[in-house]
Amino acid sequence: MNEEEKEAFKVINTRTRRLLDELEIEKEDMSDEPKIAYLMQEIRANKIILNLIEKLQKENEELNKKTKRMYF
């Protein structure tokens, strides 16, 4: 990952943690169910994106190792 990608990853990670914190606060007041549902949807989407980024990064590293072995 280049620096810009690393920074974007950090931003999404931080945002997800903030959403989780906000969700915990909102759960105490269950009267705002639409907001809780929205927060949960955001958290799920962010987690999926973060997991995908990590998976692709690992695959990329493995491919780079294989490529290096083939040429060296």
mmCIF file of N, CA and C in Angstrom:
data_model
loop_
_atom_site.group_PDB
_atom_site.id
_atom_site.type_symbol
_atom_site.label_atom_id
_atom_site.label_comp_id
_atom_site.label_asym_id
_atom_site.label_seq_id
_atom_site.Cartn_x
_atom_site.Cartn_y
_atom_site.Cartn_z
ATOM 1 N N MET A 1 0.839 -1.186 0.000
ATOM 2 C CA MET A 1 0.000 0.000 0.000
ATOM 3 C C MET A 1 0.880 1.244 0.000
ATOM 4 N N ASN A 2 0.478 2.199 -0.786
ATOM 5 C CA ASN A 2 1.219 3.461 -0.749
ATOM 6 C C ASN A 2 0.726 4.285 0.443
ATOM 7 N N GLU A 3 1.352 5.411 0.675
ATOM 8 C CA GLU A 3 1.024 6.228 1.856
ATOM 9 C C GLU A 3 -0.422 6.727 1.840
ATOM 10 N N GLU A 4 -0.910 7.103 0.672
ATOM 11 C CA GLU A 4 -2.284 7.584 0.561
ATOM 12 C C GLU A 4 -3.283 6.482 0.930
ATOM 13 N N GLU A 5 -3.014 5.267 0.465
ATOM 14 C CA GLU A 5 -3.878 4.133 0.776
ATOM 15 C C GLU A 5 -3.821 3.785 2.263
ATOM 16 N N LYS A 6 -2.630 3.839 2.827
ATOM 17 C CA LYS A 6 -2.483 3.578 4.264
ATOM 18 C C LYS A 6 -3.270 4.594 5.084
ATOM 19 N N GLU A 7 -3.220 5.838 4.682
ATOM 20 C CA GLU A 7 -3.943 6.895 5.389
ATOM 21 C C GLU A 7 -5.451 6.680 5.277
ATOM 22 N N ALA A 8 -5.924 6.321 4.100
ATOM 23 C CA ALA A 8 -7.355 6.060 3.915
ATOM 24 C C ALA A 8 -7.794 4.879 4.777
ATOM 25 N N PHE A 9 -6.970 3.855 4.861
ATOM 26 C CA PHE A 9 -7.255 2.699 5.694
ATOM 27 C C PHE A 9 -7.374 3.120 7.160
ATOM 28 N N LYS A 10 -6.445 3.957 7.615
ATOM 29 C CA LYS A 10 -6.487 4.451 8.990
ATOM 30 C C LYS A 10 -7.754 5.253 9.251
ATOM 31 N N VAL A 11 -8.147 6.077 8.293
ATOM 32 C CA VAL A 11 -9.352 6.900 8.449
ATOM 33 C C VAL A 11 -10.592 6.009 8.595
ATOM 34 N N ILE A 12 -10.711 5.001 7.745
ATOM 35 C CA ILE A 12 -11.863 4.102 7.822
ATOM 36 C C ILE A 12 -11.854 3.348 9.144
ATOM 37 N N ASN A 13 -10.691 2.902 9.562
ATOM 38 C CA ASN A 13 -10.567 2.190 10.826
ATOM 39 C C ASN A 13 -10.985 3.080 11.998
ATOM 40 N N THR A 14 -10.513 4.300 12.014
ATOM 41 C CA THR A 14 -10.849 5.241 13.078
ATOM 42 C C THR A 14 -12.340 5.551 13.059
ATOM 43 N N ARG A 15 -12.864 5.767 11.880
ATOM 44 C CA ARG A 15 -14.293 6.063 11.729
ATOM 45 C C ARG A 15 -15.150 4.907 12.234
ATOM 46 N N THR A 16 -14.727 3.692 11.940
ATOM 47 C CA THR A 16 -15.466 2.519 12.395
ATOM 48 C C THR A 16 -15.452 2.435 13.916
ATOM 49 N N ARG A 17 -14.297 2.693 14.521
ATOM 50 C CA ARG A 17 -14.224 2.673 15.983
ATOM 51 C C ARG A 17 -15.133 3.737 16.589
ATOM 52 N N ARG A 18 -15.163 4.922 15.977
ATOM 53 C CA ARG A 18 -16.038 5.990 16.455
ATOM 54 C C ARG A 18 -17.510 5.590 16.343
ATOM 55 N N LEU A 19 -17.854 4.960 15.227
ATOM 56 C CA LEU A 19 -19.225 4.494 15.044
ATOM 57 C C LEU A 19 -19.601 3.455 16.102
ATOM 58 N N LEU A 20 -18.675 2.568 16.406
ATOM 59 C CA LEU A 20 -18.929 1.573 17.442
ATOM 60 C C LEU A 20 -19.174 2.239 18.793
ATOM 61 N N ASP A 21 -18.351 3.243 19.103
ATOM 62 C CA ASP A 21 -18.534 3.985 20.359
ATOM 63 C C ASP A 21 -19.890 4.681 20.381
ATOM 64 N N GLU A 22 -20.244 5.305 19.272
ATOM 65 C CA GLU A 22 -21.523 6.010 19.179
ATOM 66 C C GLU A 22 -22.692 5.025 19.302
ATOM 67 N N LEU A 23 -22.528 3.860 18.697
ATOM 68 C CA LEU A 23 -23.578 2.846 18.773
ATOM 69 C C LEU A 23 -23.801 2.411 20.218
ATOM 70 N N GLU A 24 -22.740 2.241 20.969
ATOM 71 C CA GLU A 24 -22.878 1.844 22.373
ATOM 72 C C GLU A 24 -23.662 2.891 23.151
ATOM 73 N N ILE A 25 -23.396 4.153 22.888
ATOM 74 C CA ILE A 25 -24.118 5.235 23.560
ATOM 75 C C ILE A 25 -25.592 5.197 23.157
ATOM 76 N N GLU A 26 -25.849 5.019 21.850
ATOM 77 C CA GLU A 26 -27.220 5.026 21.344
ATOM 78 C C GLU A 26 -28.018 3.827 21.849
ATOM 79 N N LYS A 27 -27.346 2.701 22.072
ATOM 80 C CA LYS A 27 -28.051 1.507 22.539
ATOM 81 C C LYS A 27 -28.704 1.755 23.900
ATOM 82 N N GLU A 28 -28.107 2.650 24.681
ATOM 83 C CA GLU A 28 -28.671 2.967 25.991
ATOM 84 C C GLU A 28 -30.039 3.626 25.842
ATOM 85 N N ASP A 29 -30.229 4.347 24.747
ATOM 86 C CA ASP A 29 -31.514 5.002 24.484
ATOM 87 C C ASP A 29 -32.094 4.376 23.223
ATOM 88 N N MET A 30 -32.785 3.284 23.373
ATOM 89 C CA MET A 30 -33.291 2.525 22.228
ATOM 90 C C MET A 30 -34.422 3.240 21.492
ATOM 91 N N SER A 31 -34.794 4.428 21.929
ATOM 92 C CA SER A 31 -35.885 5.142 21.266
ATOM 93 C C SER A 31 -35.503 5.620 19.869
ATOM 94 N N ASP A 32 -34.220 5.696 19.588
ATOM 95 C CA ASP A 32 -33.760 6.161 18.276
ATOM 96 C C ASP A 32 -33.343 4.966 17.421
ATOM 97 N N GLU A 33 -34.274 4.057 17.195
ATOM 98 C CA GLU A 33 -33.980 2.837 16.459
ATOM 99 C C GLU A 33 -33.481 3.074 15.029
ATOM 100 N N PRO A 34 -34.020 4.039 14.290
ATOM 101 C CA PRO A 34 -33.489 4.270 12.935
ATOM 102 C C PRO A 34 -31.998 4.645 12.951
ATOM 103 N N LYS A 35 -31.605 5.454 13.916
ATOM 104 C CA LYS A 35 -30.197 5.843 13.983
ATOM 105 C C LYS A 35 -29.331 4.637 14.347
ATOM 106 N N ILE A 36 -29.806 3.800 15.245
ATOM 107 C CA ILE A 36 -29.061 2.596 15.617
ATOM 108 C C ILE A 36 -28.910 1.682 14.404
ATOM 109 N N ALA A 37 -29.977 1.508 13.656
ATOM 110 C CA ALA A 37 -29.932 0.670 12.454
ATOM 111 C C ALA A 37 -28.945 1.245 11.441
ATOM 112 N N TYR A 38 -28.949 2.564 11.289
ATOM 113 C CA TYR A 38 -28.011 3.214 10.367
ATOM 114 C C TYR A 38 -26.569 2.994 10.821
ATOM 115 N N LEU A 39 -26.317 3.184 12.107
ATOM 116 C CA LEU A 39 -24.964 2.995 12.628
ATOM 117 C C LEU A 39 -24.488 1.560 12.425
ATOM 118 N N MET A 40 -25.366 0.613 12.671
ATOM 119 C CA MET A 40 -24.995 -0.792 12.496
ATOM 120 C C MET A 40 -24.696 -1.093 11.025
ATOM 121 N N GLN A 41 -25.472 -0.514 10.129
ATOM 122 C CA GLN A 41 -25.236 -0.704 8.696
ATOM 123 C C GLN A 41 -23.880 -0.115 8.293
ATOM 124 N N GLU A 42 -23.584 1.065 8.788
ATOM 125 C CA GLU A 42 -22.293 1.704 8.499
ATOM 126 C C GLU A 42 -21.134 0.868 9.019
ATOM 127 N N ILE A 43 -21.271 0.376 10.237
ATOM 128 C CA ILE A 43 -20.208 -0.430 10.841
ATOM 129 C C ILE A 43 -19.989 -1.706 10.037
ATOM 130 N N ARG A 44 -21.077 -2.381 9.671
ATOM 131 C CA ARG A 44 -20.943 -3.605 8.869
ATOM 132 C C ARG A 44 -20.245 -3.329 7.542
ATOM 133 N N ALA A 45 -20.650 -2.265 6.877
ATOM 134 C CA ALA A 45 -20.047 -1.925 5.580
ATOM 135 C C ALA A 45 -18.564 -1.619 5.744
ATOM 136 N N ASN A 46 -18.220 -0.856 6.769
ATOM 137 C CA ASN A 46 -16.814 -0.524 7.003
ATOM 138 C C ASN A 46 -15.996 -1.767 7.322
ATOM 139 N N LYS A 47 -16.546 -2.659 8.124
ATOM 140 C CA LYS A 47 -15.816 -3.882 8.461
ATOM 141 C C LYS A 47 -15.573 -4.729 7.215
ATOM 142 N N ILE A 48 -16.582 -4.813 6.338
ATOM 143 C CA ILE A 48 -16.429 -5.569 5.096
ATOM 144 C C ILE A 48 -15.321 -4.963 4.244
ATOM 145 N N ILE A 49 -15.322 -3.649 4.130
ATOM 146 C CA ILE A 49 -14.292 -2.961 3.336
ATOM 147 C C ILE A 49 -12.910 -3.197 3.933
ATOM 148 N N LEU A 50 -12.790 -3.053 5.257
ATOM 149 C CA LEU A 50 -11.497 -3.261 5.914
ATOM 150 C C LEU A 50 -11.015 -4.696 5.737
ATOM 151 N N ASN A 51 -11.915 -5.667 5.887
ATOM 152 C CA ASN A 51 -11.531 -7.071 5.692
ATOM 153 C C ASN A 51 -11.088 -7.329 4.262
ATOM 154 N N LEU A 52 -11.790 -6.738 3.313
ATOM 155 C CA LEU A 52 -11.431 -6.905 1.905
ATOM 156 C C LEU A 52 -10.055 -6.305 1.621
ATOM 157 N N ILE A 53 -9.800 -5.133 2.156
ATOM 158 C CA ILE A 53 -8.490 -4.492 1.962
ATOM 159 C C ILE A 53 -7.383 -5.378 2.524
ATOM 160 N N GLU A 54 -7.588 -5.899 3.735
ATOM 161 C CA GLU A 54 -6.571 -6.767 4.336
ATOM 162 C C GLU A 54 -6.360 -8.035 3.511
ATOM 163 N N LYS A 55 -7.451 -8.634 3.039
ATOM 164 C CA LYS A 55 -7.355 -9.846 2.222
ATOM 165 C C LYS A 55 -6.592 -9.569 0.927
ATOM 166 N N LEU A 56 -6.944 -8.482 0.251
ATOM 167 C CA LEU A 56 -6.273 -8.137 -1.005
ATOM 168 C C LEU A 56 -4.809 -7.805 -0.784
ATOM 169 N N GLN A 57 -4.512 -7.155 0.332
ATOM 170 C CA GLN A 57 -3.127 -6.819 0.647
ATOM 171 C C GLN A 57 -2.309 -8.100 0.841
ATOM 172 N N LYS A 58 -2.856 -9.084 1.556
ATOM 173 C CA LYS A 58 -2.158 -10.359 1.764
ATOM 174 C C LYS A 58 -1.955 -11.080 0.442
ATOM 175 N N GLU A 59 -2.993 -11.120 -0.386
ATOM 176 C CA GLU A 59 -2.874 -11.758 -1.696
ATOM 177 C C GLU A 59 -1.813 -11.075 -2.545
ATOM 178 N N ASN A 60 -1.782 -9.761 -2.490
ATOM 179 C CA ASN A 60 -0.797 -9.000 -3.251
ATOM 180 C C ASN A 60 0.622 -9.320 -2.779
ATOM 181 N N GLU A 61 0.812 -9.405 -1.473
ATOM 182 C CA GLU A 61 2.130 -9.740 -0.930
ATOM 183 C C GLU A 61 2.565 -11.135 -1.369
ATOM 184 N N GLU A 62 1.634 -12.101 -1.343
ATOM 185 C CA GLU A 62 1.948 -13.456 -1.775
ATOM 186 C C GLU A 62 2.326 -13.491 -3.252
ATOM 187 N N LEU A 63 1.576 -12.773 -4.073
ATOM 188 C CA LEU A 63 1.893 -12.725 -5.503
ATOM 189 C C LEU A 63 3.250 -12.079 -5.750
ATOM 190 N N ASN A 64 3.562 -11.031 -4.996
ATOM 191 C CA ASN A 64 4.869 -10.388 -5.134
ATOM 192 C C ASN A 64 5.994 -11.344 -4.772
ATOM 193 N N LYS A 65 5.803 -12.136 -3.724
ATOM 194 C CA LYS A 65 6.823 -13.119 -3.321
ATOM 195 C C LYS A 65 7.012 -14.168 -4.406
ATOM 196 N N LYS A 66 5.897 -14.659 -4.964
ATOM 197 C CA LYS A 66 5.976 -15.658 -6.027
ATOM 198 C C LYS A 66 6.671 -15.105 -7.260
ATOM 199 N N THR A 67 6.335 -13.885 -7.599
ATOM 200 C CA THR A 67 6.943 -13.233 -8.772
ATOM 201 C C THR A 67 8.434 -13.057 -8.578
ATOM 202 N N LYS A 68 8.842 -12.646 -7.402
ATOM 203 C CA LYS A 68 10.268 -12.455 -7.119
ATOM 204 C C LYS A 68 11.013 -13.774 -7.212
ATOM 205 N N ARG A 69 10.396 -14.869 -6.708
ATOM 206 C CA ARG A 69 11.046 -16.185 -6.774
ATOM 207 C C ARG A 69 11.200 -16.635 -8.217
ATOM 208 N N MET A 70 10.241 -16.292 -9.073
ATOM 209 C CA MET A 70 10.302 -16.715 -10.463
ATOM 210 C C MET A 70 11.432 -16.016 -11.216
ATOM 211 N N TYR A 71 11.712 -14.779 -10.857
ATOM 212 C CA TYR A 71 12.702 -14.000 -11.607
ATOM 213 C C TYR A 71 14.054 -13.936 -10.955
ATOM 214 N N PHE A 72 14.170 -14.432 -9.724
ATOM 215 C CA PHE A 72 15.478 -14.367 -9.050
ATOM 216 C C PHE A 72 15.938 -15.701 -8.592
#
